[in-house]
């Protein structure tokens, strides 16, 4: 499947499956008409931020509040392509809130491309961490040779402004950093994304500028994996070799590249629940948020199921956080821009772990 899907097709493909099944043809076409007229009817939550476009929300609890570290989407007038050139973001804003439903504060510009010495273009999905009195912002950005690397910036405040290091993290590549601090104080950086995120171009350990634009030649081999490395005490470098985040099927076999409904695409996240490690991610071209469970931060992880069915828009990207005793999932769709792939808005809803540790699937558009 190509990123260049016709907008109406994207919207129809994004219709929750339960709307399309279990009814006769007449009912079906009526429902399709309703969906076409207002595809966001029945959305389970409203955009949290309406003054600018925001996406890829990484949420954390800092200083007793919820902080959101999203991408800041803009319309740069660049046509859509498989490289994701239309996601041409130039800066980050950070947001905070005390309660869900309460006011959301925009803390303004926290970091811009022009203040990143090694930077080229495209500030994609960031994440943040706190250690030893300092806040760290991790961000993917193409360098001056158009190769995605991961950078780090620091601040004394969770809302910034952040000052970037002069070079990207040594040995980093691709996109979508997600940082997780375990209960023993060790911090891990998960990262990677295929297609526009360039992960498939690092297959041999070095960047292949002529490598494939997608993973689509990889159907019968083990799927490309997200990556993980423990961070050193200064939180600015890897403390070890980068490792694969292996996801196994129910028979203990690594997921295959052709398993587009379950294999890793982009948007890693890690949360810990009842002593187990939950690695969640986007399946990209099948537009789902899914998860796998493991016994250590490195995995291997066993695929468990779907967290959220497709949202309106091509991309889906989330974070999971516990706040005041409730588990929340921050995510995005394209409600504000009425379906424009690169102009997204952050949302939040509750997330439920069942008694057996599985996660209840969320339907983002109930009817
Ligand atoms: O926002 C740009 C890219 O779109 C992110 O890095 C991906 O996760 C996808 O949401």
Tab-separated table of C-alpha atoms and ligand atoms in Angstrom:
chain	number	residue	atom	x	y	z
A	1	UNK	CA	0.000	0.000	0.000
A	2	UNK	CA	1.211	3.481	-0.827
A	3	UNK	CA	1.150	6.558	1.372
A	4	UNK	CA	-0.413	8.365	-1.603
A	5	UNK	CA	-3.907	7.055	-1.009
A	6	UNK	CA	-6.853	9.090	-2.196
A	7	UNK	CA	-8.277	11.077	0.752
A	8	UNK	CA	-11.781	9.576	0.482
A	9	UNK	CA	-10.284	6.075	0.388
A	10	UNK	CA	-8.298	6.855	3.524
A	11	UNK	CA	-11.472	7.951	5.273
A	12	UNK	CA	-13.401	4.880	4.153
A	13	UNK	CA	-10.556	2.535	5.081
A	14	UNK	CA	-10.466	4.202	8.441
A	15	UNK	CA	-14.134	3.426	9.157
A	16	UNK	CA	-14.255	1.215	12.230
A	17	UNK	CA	-14.793	-2.373	11.106
A	18	UNK	CA	-17.793	-2.901	13.367
A	19	UNK	CA	-19.632	-0.288	11.258
A	20	UNK	CA	-19.143	-2.321	8.122
A	21	UNK	CA	-20.036	-5.735	9.421
A	22	UNK	CA	-23.202	-7.383	10.679
A	23	UNK	CA	-25.773	-5.373	8.709
A	24	UNK	CA	-27.532	-5.628	5.366
A	25	UNK	CA	-26.525	-3.725	2.203
A	26	UNK	CA	-29.095	-0.946	2.615
A	27	UNK	CA	-28.129	-0.282	6.225
A	28	UNK	CA	-24.488	-0.433	5.234
A	29	UNK	CA	-24.804	2.212	2.516
A	30	UNK	CA	-26.768	4.514	4.866
A	31	UNK	CA	-24.011	4.210	7.434
A	32	UNK	CA	-21.359	4.805	4.769
A	33	UNK	CA	-23.222	7.995	3.748
A	34	UNK	CA	-23.226	9.165	7.366
A	35	UNK	CA	-19.544	8.386	7.674
A	36	UNK	CA	-18.802	10.228	4.419
A	37	UNK	CA	-20.857	13.235	5.562
A	38	UNK	CA	-19.104	13.476	8.915
A	39	UNK	CA	-16.350	10.913	9.381
A	40	UNK	CA	-15.606	12.258	12.858
A	41	UNK	CA	-19.174	11.762	14.118
A	42	UNK	CA	-18.947	9.550	17.162
A	43	UNK	CA	-15.328	10.461	17.941
A	44	UNK	CA	-14.771	9.366	21.550
A	45	UNK	CA	-12.748	12.492	22.346
A	46	UNK	CA	-12.231	16.035	21.145
A	47	UNK	CA	-8.971	17.713	20.073
A	48	UNK	CA	-7.087	18.838	23.207
A	49	UNK	CA	-5.256	21.666	21.436
A	50	UNK	CA	-7.058	23.725	18.798
A	51	UNK	CA	-4.867	26.777	18.121
A	52	UNK	CA	-2.087	24.867	16.341
A	53	UNK	CA	-1.862	21.393	14.795
A	54	UNK	CA	-0.192	18.804	17.048
A	55	UNK	CA	0.598	15.086	16.721
A	56	UNK	CA	2.637	12.168	18.116
A	57	UNK	CA	1.922	13.067	21.763
A	58	UNK	CA	4.397	11.770	24.345
A	59	UNK	CA	2.848	12.359	27.771
A	60	UNK	CA	4.608	12.288	31.155
A	61	UNK	CA	3.812	13.305	34.706
A	62	UNK	CA	6.346	15.919	35.845
A	63	UNK	CA	6.039	18.102	38.946
A	64	UNK	CA	2.568	16.625	39.612
A	65	UNK	CA	1.121	17.680	36.229
A	66	UNK	CA	0.615	16.087	32.837
A	67	UNK	CA	3.068	17.360	30.229
A	68	UNK	CA	2.593	16.664	26.518
A	69	UNK	CA	5.548	16.643	24.103
A	70	UNK	CA	4.003	16.518	20.601
A	71	UNK	CA	5.104	17.193	17.041
A	72	UNK	CA	3.980	20.617	15.786
A	73	UNK	CA	2.368	20.029	12.389
A	74	UNK	CA	2.461	22.773	9.765
A	75	UNK	CA	1.350	23.074	6.173
A	76	UNK	CA	4.580	23.648	4.252
A	77	UNK	CA	2.838	23.062	0.915
A	78	UNK	CA	4.888	19.924	0.190
A	79	UNK	CA	3.005	17.162	-1.681
A	80	UNK	CA	2.583	13.769	0.042
A	81	UNK	CA	5.122	11.044	-0.765
A	82	UNK	CA	6.525	7.790	0.707
A	83	UNK	CA	9.449	9.681	2.274
A	84	UNK	CA	7.010	11.682	4.402
A	85	UNK	CA	8.363	14.981	3.035
A	86	UNK	CA	4.981	16.578	3.761
A	87	UNK	CA	5.705	16.240	7.509
A	88	UNK	CA	7.957	19.321	7.399
A	89	UNK	CA	7.842	20.389	11.031
A	90	UNK	CA	10.225	23.112	12.250
A	91	UNK	CA	9.754	23.455	16.019
A	92	UNK	CA	8.207	22.033	19.178
A	93	UNK	CA	5.652	23.478	21.599
A	94	UNK	CA	5.138	21.839	24.998
A	95	UNK	CA	1.756	21.678	26.737
A	96	UNK	CA	0.628	20.970	30.295
A	97	UNK	CA	-2.636	20.271	32.078
A	98	UNK	CA	-3.745	19.516	35.640
A	99	UNK	CA	-6.784	17.454	34.763
A	100	UNK	CA	-8.388	15.844	31.748
A	101	UNK	CA	-11.116	18.239	30.593
A	102	UNK	CA	-9.364	21.174	32.288
A	103	UNK	CA	-7.446	23.974	30.534
A	104	UNK	CA	-4.355	23.081	28.500
A	105	UNK	CA	-1.418	25.524	28.686
A	106	UNK	CA	0.752	26.099	25.614
A	107	UNK	CA	4.230	26.910	26.941
A	108	UNK	CA	5.306	28.265	23.545
A	109	UNK	CA	8.268	27.347	21.371
A	110	UNK	CA	10.639	25.029	23.262
A	111	UNK	CA	13.132	24.205	20.481
A	112	UNK	CA	13.466	25.091	16.783
A	113	UNK	CA	15.445	23.549	13.904
A	114	UNK	CA	17.563	26.677	13.530
A	115	UNK	CA	18.879	26.241	17.085
A	116	UNK	CA	20.096	22.671	16.426
A	117	UNK	CA	23.687	22.896	15.115
A	118	UNK	CA	23.600	19.592	13.183
A	119	UNK	CA	20.039	20.027	11.925
A	120	UNK	CA	18.715	19.759	8.392
A	121	UNK	CA	14.950	19.348	8.235
A	122	UNK	CA	11.853	17.664	9.702
A	123	UNK	CA	11.472	17.627	13.483
A	124	UNK	CA	9.361	14.526	13.998
A	125	UNK	CA	7.907	12.798	17.087
A	126	UNK	CA	9.788	13.737	20.304
A	127	UNK	CA	9.827	12.397	23.853
A	128	UNK	CA	11.085	13.665	27.223
A	129	UNK	CA	12.621	12.425	30.481
A	130	UNK	CA	13.756	13.758	33.854
A	131	UNK	CA	16.848	12.727	35.798
A	132	UNK	CA	19.058	14.352	38.443
A	133	UNK	CA	17.372	17.768	38.254
A	134	UNK	CA	17.470	18.044	34.426
A	135	UNK	CA	14.785	17.579	31.785
A	136	UNK	CA	15.810	15.911	28.523
A	137	UNK	CA	14.048	16.264	25.181
A	138	UNK	CA	14.801	13.550	22.609
A	139	UNK	CA	13.957	14.343	18.995
A	140	UNK	CA	14.362	12.856	15.490
A	141	UNK	CA	15.672	15.204	12.816
A	142	UNK	CA	17.265	14.780	9.401
A	143	UNK	CA	20.887	15.937	9.425
A	144	UNK	CA	22.393	18.080	6.689
A	145	UNK	CA	22.782	14.941	4.499
A	146	UNK	CA	19.049	14.141	4.876
A	147	UNK	CA	19.616	11.174	7.194
A	148	UNK	CA	17.417	10.873	10.299
A	149	UNK	CA	19.335	10.847	13.607
A	150	UNK	CA	18.179	11.337	17.190
A	151	UNK	CA	19.182	14.427	19.114
A	152	UNK	CA	18.927	15.447	22.736
A	153	UNK	CA	18.359	18.834	24.353
A	154	UNK	CA	18.249	19.861	28.021
A	155	UNK	CA	16.381	22.289	30.245
A	156	UNK	CA	15.855	23.010	33.927
A	157	UNK	CA	12.081	23.138	33.316
A	158	UNK	CA	9.732	20.483	31.864
A	159	UNK	CA	8.291	23.170	29.579
A	160	UNK	CA	11.678	24.313	28.234
A	161	UNK	CA	13.164	26.169	26.513
A	162	UNK	CA	15.554	23.340	25.612
A	163	UNK	CA	19.182	23.724	24.460
A	164	UNK	CA	20.329	21.125	21.919
A	165	UNK	CA	23.628	19.236	22.072
A	166	UNK	CA	26.036	20.037	19.229
A	167	UNK	CA	25.839	16.521	17.728
A	168	UNK	CA	23.163	13.821	17.526
A	169	UNK	CA	23.395	10.833	19.908
A	170	UNK	CA	26.341	8.748	18.679
A	171	UNK	CA	25.117	5.531	17.029
A	172	UNK	CA	21.515	6.780	16.775
A	173	UNK	CA	19.478	6.596	13.567
A	174	UNK	CA	15.892	6.649	12.278
A	175	UNK	CA	12.993	8.263	14.186
A	176	UNK	CA	10.464	8.239	17.036
A	177	UNK	CA	12.516	8.121	20.265
A	178	UNK	CA	10.566	6.885	23.303
A	179	UNK	CA	12.267	7.000	26.666
A	180	UNK	CA	11.415	4.723	29.579
A	181	UNK	CA	12.839	4.814	33.101
A	182	UNK	CA	12.425	1.531	34.951
A	183	UNK	CA	11.699	1.196	38.666
A	184	UNK	CA	15.432	0.492	39.270
A	185	UNK	CA	16.319	3.901	37.772
A	186	UNK	CA	17.768	2.578	34.475
A	187	UNK	CA	16.649	4.546	31.429
A	188	UNK	CA	16.157	3.042	27.962
A	189	UNK	CA	15.674	4.710	24.596
A	190	UNK	CA	13.450	2.891	22.088
A	191	UNK	CA	13.459	4.182	18.524
A	192	UNK	CA	12.959	3.408	14.837
A	193	UNK	CA	10.431	3.729	12.072
A	194	UNK	CA	10.269	2.176	8.602
A	195	UNK	CA	9.486	3.822	5.224
A	196	UNK	CA	9.948	7.618	5.713
A	197	UNK	CA	11.654	6.866	9.043
A	198	UNK	CA	14.528	5.195	7.090
A	199	UNK	CA	14.953	2.167	9.422
A	200	UNK	CA	15.118	-0.205	6.412
A	201	UNK	CA	18.174	1.685	5.170
A	202	UNK	CA	20.211	0.636	8.249
A	203	UNK	CA	19.845	-3.121	7.711
A	204	UNK	CA	23.590	-3.638	7.346
A	205	UNK	CA	24.543	-1.386	10.267
A	206	UNK	CA	25.457	1.565	8.051
A	207	UNK	CA	23.194	3.938	6.141
A	208	UNK	CA	22.388	2.890	2.570
A	209	UNK	CA	21.269	6.038	0.732
A	210	UNK	CA	20.025	3.913	-2.178
A	211	UNK	CA	18.148	1.514	0.102
A	212	UNK	CA	14.475	0.708	-0.254
A	213	UNK	CA	11.831	3.331	0.500
A	214	UNK	CA	9.680	0.735	2.255
A	215	UNK	CA	9.881	-2.687	3.920
A	216	UNK	CA	7.780	-4.248	1.168
A	217	UNK	CA	10.533	-6.521	-0.180
A	218	UNK	CA	10.794	-8.229	3.184
A	219	UNK	CA	7.594	-10.288	3.383
A	220	UNK	CA	8.964	-13.761	4.212
A	221	UNK	CA	11.897	-12.674	6.418
A	222	UNK	CA	11.617	-11.646	10.074
A	223	UNK	CA	10.147	-8.144	10.224
A	224	UNK	CA	12.422	-5.166	10.768
A	225	UNK	CA	12.488	-4.387	14.471
A	226	UNK	CA	12.409	-1.283	16.631
A	227	UNK	CA	15.686	-0.644	18.459
A	228	UNK	CA	16.560	-0.132	22.118
A	229	UNK	CA	19.640	0.945	24.075
A	230	UNK	CA	20.209	1.827	27.719
A	231	UNK	CA	21.205	5.465	28.191
A	232	UNK	CA	24.369	6.389	30.080
A	233	UNK	CA	24.323	8.361	33.352
A	234	UNK	CA	24.483	11.706	31.487
A	235	UNK	CA	21.356	10.671	29.485
A	236	UNK	CA	23.054	12.019	26.342
A	237	UNK	CA	24.712	8.880	24.946
A	238	UNK	CA	23.986	5.171	24.627
A	239	UNK	CA	25.671	3.084	27.313
A	240	UNK	CA	25.653	-0.058	25.154
A	241	UNK	CA	25.262	-1.450	21.632
A	242	UNK	CA	21.843	-0.873	20.104
A	243	UNK	CA	19.676	-4.020	20.320
A	244	UNK	CA	16.676	-5.341	18.360
A	245	UNK	CA	13.216	-5.227	19.948
A	246	UNK	CA	12.022	-8.657	18.850
A	247	UNK	CA	8.283	-9.331	18.713
A	248	UNK	CA	7.180	-12.967	18.706
A	249	UNK	CA	3.916	-14.521	17.611
A	250	UNK	CA	1.869	-16.915	19.784
A	251	UNK	CA	4.158	-19.802	18.705
A	252	UNK	CA	7.321	-17.965	19.784
A	253	UNK	CA	8.390	-17.151	16.187
A	254	UNK	CA	9.476	-13.605	15.232
A	255	UNK	CA	6.751	-11.737	13.318
A	256	UNK	CA	7.406	-11.680	9.579
A	257	UNK	CA	7.754	-8.625	7.339
A	258	UNK	CA	4.561	-9.593	5.474
A	259	UNK	CA	2.530	-9.558	8.686
A	260	UNK	CA	1.472	-5.957	8.181
A	261	UNK	CA	-1.354	-6.214	10.729
A	262	UNK	CA	1.095	-6.952	13.552
A	263	UNK	CA	4.682	-6.092	12.600
A	264	UNK	CA	6.441	-2.960	13.911
A	265	UNK	CA	6.291	0.162	11.731
A	266	UNK	CA	6.956	3.218	13.971
A	267	UNK	CA	5.851	5.019	17.165
A	268	UNK	CA	7.398	2.902	19.965
A	269	UNK	CA	6.178	3.298	23.539
A	270	UNK	CA	6.966	1.382	26.743
A	271	UNK	CA	4.937	1.187	29.951
A	272	UNK	CA	5.175	-1.159	32.893
A	273	UNK	CA	2.096	-2.731	34.445
A	274	UNK	CA	2.033	-5.310	37.228
A	275	UNK	CA	5.743	-6.040	36.727
A	276	UNK	CA	5.403	-6.734	32.969
A	277	UNK	CA	6.838	-4.618	30.152
A	278	UNK	CA	4.325	-3.474	27.520
A	279	UNK	CA	5.915	-2.481	24.205
A	280	UNK	CA	3.358	-0.711	22.007
A	281	UNK	CA	3.673	0.734	18.507
A	282	UNK	CA	1.980	1.669	15.245
A	283	UNK	CA	1.565	-0.872	12.432
A	284	UNK	CA	1.804	2.010	9.922
A	285	UNK	CA	0.276	0.914	6.640
A	286	UNK	CA	-2.479	-0.997	8.484
A	287	UNK	CA	-3.030	1.996	10.801
A	288	UNK	CA	-3.355	0.212	14.160
A	289	UNK	CA	-1.883	0.765	17.610
A	290	UNK	CA	-0.896	-2.652	18.954
A	291	UNK	CA	1.090	-4.097	21.861
A	292	UNK	CA	3.305	-6.962	22.941
A	293	UNK	CA	4.299	-8.034	26.470
A	294	UNK	CA	7.714	-9.073	27.817
A	295	UNK	CA	9.520	-9.818	31.068
A	296	UNK	CA	12.389	-7.342	30.632
A	297	UNK	CA	12.769	-3.904	28.971
A	298	UNK	CA	14.665	-5.662	26.137
A	299	UNK	CA	12.029	-8.303	25.469
A	300	UNK	CA	11.529	-10.497	23.594
A	301	UNK	CA	7.907	-9.383	23.539
A	302	UNK	CA	4.954	-11.572	22.627
A	303	UNK	CA	2.315	-9.940	20.435
A	304	UNK	CA	-0.965	-9.552	22.346
A	305	UNK	CA	-3.419	-7.436	20.373
A	306	UNK	CA	-4.846	-4.123	19.235
A	307	UNK	CA	-4.952	-1.138	21.578
A	308	UNK	CA	-6.693	1.238	19.170
A	309	UNK	CA	-8.399	0.718	15.818
A	310	UNK	CA	-7.449	3.096	12.963
A	311	UNK	CA	-7.992	6.802	13.413
A	312	UNK	CA	-8.866	9.160	10.560
A	313	UNK	CA	-5.622	10.054	8.787
A	314	UNK	CA	-2.735	7.894	7.602
A	315	UNK	CA	-0.586	7.955	10.735
A	316	UNK	CA	-1.398	6.813	14.244
A	317	UNK	CA	0.918	7.438	17.222
A	318	UNK	CA	0.363	7.317	20.945
A	319	UNK	CA	1.718	7.323	24.492
A	320	UNK	CA	0.417	5.648	27.644
A	321	UNK	CA	0.733	7.161	31.107
A	322	UNK	CA	-0.754	6.662	34.575
A	323	UNK	CA	-2.041	9.875	36.155
A	324	UNK	CA	-3.860	10.165	39.481
A	325	UNK	CA	-4.530	6.402	39.509
A	326	UNK	CA	-5.969	6.256	35.945
A	327	UNK	CA	-4.298	4.937	32.803
A	328	UNK	CA	-4.557	7.305	29.833
A	329	UNK	CA	-3.699	6.991	26.164
A	330	UNK	CA	-2.735	10.128	24.251
A	331	UNK	CA	-3.118	9.799	20.484
A	332	UNK	CA	-3.923	11.887	17.425
A	333	UNK	CA	-6.316	12.048	14.505
A	334	UNK	CA	-7.137	14.651	11.837
A	335	UNK	CA	-10.462	16.030	13.087
A	336	UNK	CA	-9.450	19.723	13.093
A	337	UNK	CA	-8.120	19.664	9.518
A	338	UNK	CA	-11.017	17.431	8.339
A	339	UNK	CA	-8.770	14.564	7.295
A	340	UNK	CA	-5.483	16.136	6.126
A	341	UNK	CA	-2.776	13.529	6.752
A	342	UNK	CA	-0.083	15.987	7.842
A	343	UNK	CA	-2.305	18.315	9.929
A	344	UNK	CA	-3.189	16.362	13.034
A	345	UNK	CA	-4.530	17.063	16.526
A	346	UNK	CA	-3.763	15.449	19.862
A	347	UNK	CA	-6.507	13.654	21.815
A	348	UNK	CA	-6.708	11.642	25.036
A	349	UNK	CA	-8.930	8.883	26.376
A	350	UNK	CA	-8.862	6.212	29.104
A	351	UNK	CA	-7.024	2.908	28.708
A	352	UNK	CA	-8.130	-0.248	30.523
A	353	UNK	CA	-6.024	-3.235	31.500
A	354	UNK	CA	-8.209	-6.323	31.921
A	355	UNK	CA	-7.746	-8.621	34.938
A	356	UNK	CA	-5.537	-10.947	32.844
A	357	UNK	CA	-3.233	-8.065	31.893
A	358	UNK	CA	-4.496	-7.657	28.314
A	359	UNK	CA	-5.582	-4.226	27.091
A	360	UNK	CA	-9.174	-3.506	26.081
A	361	UNK	CA	-9.339	-2.455	22.398
A	362	UNK	CA	-10.422	1.158	21.902
A	363	UNK	CA	-12.777	2.134	19.054
A	364	UNK	CA	-11.914	5.797	18.395
A	365	UNK	CA	-15.270	6.474	16.707
A	366	UNK	CA	-18.327	5.009	18.409
A	367	UNK	CA	-21.722	5.382	16.724
B	1	LIG	O1	4.986	13.059	12.715
B	1	LIG	C1	5.818	12.488	11.750
B	1	LIG	C2	5.761	11.002	11.814
B	1	LIG	O2	4.427	10.560	11.578
B	1	LIG	C3	6.091	10.407	13.157
B	1	LIG	O3	7.461	10.423	13.447
B	1	LIG	C4	5.489	9.074	12.995
B	1	LIG	O4	5.386	8.324	14.154
B	1	LIG	C5	4.157	9.418	12.380
B	1	LIG	O5	3.198	9.764	13.345
